[in-house]
Amino acid sequence: MFFSFTYLRPPGAVKEAEFIKKCIRCGKCQQICPYNSIKLISWQNPFYFGLPYIEPRKKPCYLCMKCPPLCPSGALDRNLKDKYKVRMGIAIINKNTCWAYQGSFCRACFMNCPIFDKALKLTDELLPIVIEKYCVGCGVCEYVCPVEPSAIIIKTY
Amino acid sequence: MSFNISGKITLLRRLFQSLTLIVFILIYYTSHKQSFILGTFYSLKIGPIHIVDPYVYITYIIRNFANIDFYIWSFIGFMIPLFVGVLMGRVFCSWICPYNFFYECIVSFIEKIKKQRKFLFFSTSDKTRIVYLLVIIIIGTIFPVLTYLLILPGLFSLLMHQIILYFFTIVIFGVLWILFIFTFDYFWKKRIWCKCLCPTGVILSLIRFKRGLRIIKMENGLCKGCALCSFECPLGLTPHKGDHYAECYNCGKCVDICKSLRKGNQPLKFKFL
């Protein structure tokens, strides 16, 4: 479209180009979200007004899987119930700022990952690495990272 | 079948309109605990059925014609407003739509202060509305954001949730947009939005059925031509001439005033079938 920003969409979202076409902006996913993770776009991009997005640094997705069955238009996959099959994005570790790679002892992202010991693993019991096959992109790791700005960020597809 | 709900139609209608606002605030406050009723006027989920605004759904279908995701509950929900529109006319606009409620409240407030009424209403024919509807469907298909901005009942109900949570984000934009529409709706061409520009209203007015719920004027010499009904009409129609059918949205204000004046043998009545 006109401005290509990439937003982290709610779990079960179809591809970005298809999502913009399919979402009818009714806001049901935002209403049901128990953690108020899902927000609606307003000023940031006038062409995307009303589309849902997640800002993982402020409030990540906790994968309760309540929003996909509510979507009336198929922008979110209605049949998705397994949180291990969600693909929202992929976490990327910035090794230049990550405390574990700098020599400190930090396991915040590893301990809080909802796909525990699969999406994030520790090499040598110390350094976190992302396993792309299992990472769902929920953003909990970005939320809990003690570094400012976050040393592990979610990259959308 | 014609029936008399004696002179309290406007009161009943105000009750319905306020109830809509209350229900939408209640939906927000209970949305974390229940998922039976959810949504906005873009799409309202009641049980398994997703009631969808006709304009939103039509543009959605055309936009995704290549790889359509046919969800039976959305389609049934799309038929419900059309079915109600065929049977009852534009009752959604007058009895439920929050923008109309907002408009009538503001206008009655302005008129109380100024102590005068404006009578230059905007008016169009069915043909213009069909052409306008086709154009707006094409534009809405290309720019999906238009479907979001043009459905004012949807935007209103959305703001009722957002105003509690995120006051400074989408709310300010939405309020500014609604005030902008209200300004040209009131000061430039009165009632142009509800009578011609609102996609939902245009669709509902075009699919009306000749024998659905409507206000009729008896042609038996009962009417003395006092034209109080035309004075009261919020859309600026002229029921005393009997030419209001195309644009009437069944609010019942004219029936109320006629009833209060004529006490039982009034020429204006609601009629169904």
Short mmCIF file of N, CA, C and O in Angstrom, two decimals, chain A residues 30-31 36, chain B residues 21-32 156-171:
data_model
loop_
_atom_site.label_atom_id
_atom_site.label_comp_id
_atom_site.label_asym_id
_atom_site.label_seq_id
_atom_site.Cartn_x
_atom_site.Cartn_y
_atom_site.Cartn_z
N GLN A 30 -9.93 -6.55 19.99
CA GLN A 30 -9.46 -5.61 21.01
C GLN A 30 -10.34 -5.69 22.26
O GLN A 30 -9.85 -5.57 23.38
N GLN A 31 -11.65 -5.90 22.06
CA GLN A 31 -12.56 -5.95 23.21
C GLN A 31 -12.33 -7.19 24.05
O GLN A 31 -12.38 -7.12 25.28
N ASN A 36 -5.51 -6.36 27.43
CA ASN A 36 -5.47 -5.12 26.65
C ASN A 36 -4.18 -4.99 25.84
O ASN A 36 -3.61 -3.92 25.71
N LEU B 21 -26.88 3.27 23.77
CA LEU B 21 -25.63 3.77 24.35
C LEU B 21 -25.26 2.96 25.60
O LEU B 21 -24.11 2.56 25.77
N ILE B 22 -26.25 2.70 26.44
CA ILE B 22 -25.97 1.98 27.69
C ILE B 22 -25.47 0.57 27.37
O ILE B 22 -24.50 0.10 27.96
N VAL B 23 -26.13 -0.08 26.40
CA VAL B 23 -25.72 -1.44 26.04
C VAL B 23 -24.29 -1.45 25.55
O VAL B 23 -23.50 -2.33 25.92
N PHE B 24 -23.88 -0.44 24.77
CA PHE B 24 -22.52 -0.47 24.25
C PHE B 24 -21.49 -0.23 25.33
O PHE B 24 -20.38 -0.75 25.26
N ILE B 25 -21.83 0.56 26.35
CA ILE B 25 -20.90 0.72 27.47
C ILE B 25 -20.85 -0.57 28.29
O ILE B 25 -19.78 -1.01 28.70
N LEU B 26 -22.03 -1.22 28.47
CA LEU B 26 -22.06 -2.49 29.21
C LEU B 26 -21.25 -3.55 28.49
O LEU B 26 -20.56 -4.35 29.13
N ILE B 27 -21.34 -3.58 27.15
CA ILE B 27 -20.57 -4.57 26.39
C ILE B 27 -19.10 -4.41 26.70
O ILE B 27 -18.39 -5.37 26.95
N TYR B 28 -18.64 -3.16 26.77
CA TYR B 28 -17.22 -2.97 27.04
C TYR B 28 -16.86 -3.48 28.42
O TYR B 28 -15.91 -4.22 28.59
N TYR B 29 -17.68 -3.11 29.43
CA TYR B 29 -17.30 -3.46 30.80
C TYR B 29 -17.37 -4.95 31.06
O TYR B 29 -16.75 -5.45 31.98
N THR B 30 -18.19 -5.70 30.28
CA THR B 30 -18.28 -7.13 30.52
C THR B 30 -17.50 -7.94 29.49
O THR B 30 -17.51 -9.16 29.55
N SER B 31 -16.80 -7.27 28.57
CA SER B 31 -16.23 -8.01 27.45
C SER B 31 -15.10 -8.95 27.88
O SER B 31 -14.78 -9.88 27.16
N HIS B 32 -14.51 -8.73 29.04
CA HIS B 32 -13.47 -9.66 29.47
C HIS B 32 -14.07 -10.90 30.13
O HIS B 32 -13.39 -11.89 30.33
N PHE B 156 -19.12 5.62 16.25
CA PHE B 156 -19.63 6.05 17.54
C PHE B 156 -19.53 4.95 18.58
O PHE B 156 -19.07 5.16 19.70
N SER B 157 -19.99 3.75 18.20
CA SER B 157 -19.98 2.65 19.17
C SER B 157 -18.55 2.25 19.51
O SER B 157 -18.26 1.83 20.62
N LEU B 158 -17.63 2.40 18.52
CA LEU B 158 -16.22 2.09 18.80
C LEU B 158 -15.65 3.08 19.80
O LEU B 158 -14.94 2.71 20.73
N LEU B 159 -16.02 4.37 19.61
CA LEU B 159 -15.47 5.39 20.50
C LEU B 159 -15.92 5.19 21.94
O LEU B 159 -15.20 5.51 22.88
N MET B 160 -17.13 4.61 22.11
CA MET B 160 -17.63 4.40 23.46
C MET B 160 -16.72 3.47 24.24
O MET B 160 -16.60 3.58 25.45
N HIS B 161 -16.07 2.50 23.55
CA HIS B 161 -15.10 1.67 24.26
C HIS B 161 -13.78 2.40 24.43
O HIS B 161 -13.19 2.40 25.48
N GLN B 162 -13.34 3.02 23.33
CA GLN B 162 -12.00 3.61 23.33
C GLN B 162 -11.88 4.75 24.32
O GLN B 162 -10.84 4.98 24.90
N ILE B 163 -13.01 5.48 24.53
CA ILE B 163 -12.96 6.67 25.37
C ILE B 163 -12.58 6.30 26.79
O ILE B 163 -11.97 7.08 27.52
N ILE B 164 -12.89 5.07 27.20
CA ILE B 164 -12.57 4.64 28.55
C ILE B 164 -11.08 4.29 28.65
O ILE B 164 -10.42 4.61 29.62
N LEU B 165 -10.55 3.66 27.60
CA LEU B 165 -9.20 3.13 27.69
C LEU B 165 -8.13 4.08 27.16
O LEU B 165 -7.21 4.43 27.85
N TYR B 166 -8.29 4.46 25.89
CA TYR B 166 -7.21 5.20 25.24
C TYR B 166 -7.72 6.57 24.83
O TYR B 166 -8.06 6.78 23.68
N PHE B 167 -7.82 7.48 25.80
CA PHE B 167 -8.49 8.72 25.49
C PHE B 167 -7.76 9.51 24.41
O PHE B 167 -8.39 10.11 23.55
N PHE B 168 -6.43 9.52 24.44
CA PHE B 168 -5.74 10.45 23.56
C PHE B 168 -5.33 9.85 22.23
O PHE B 168 -4.57 10.44 21.50
N THR B 169 -5.77 8.64 21.91
CA THR B 169 -5.32 8.10 20.62
C THR B 169 -6.42 8.22 19.58
O THR B 169 -6.54 9.22 18.89
N ILE B 170 -7.21 7.17 19.46
CA ILE B 170 -8.17 7.12 18.36
C ILE B 170 -9.36 8.02 18.67
O ILE B 170 -10.05 8.49 17.78
N VAL B 171 -9.58 8.34 19.93
CA VAL B 171 -10.77 9.09 20.30
C VAL B 171 -10.75 10.49 19.73
O VAL B 171 -11.73 10.95 19.16
#
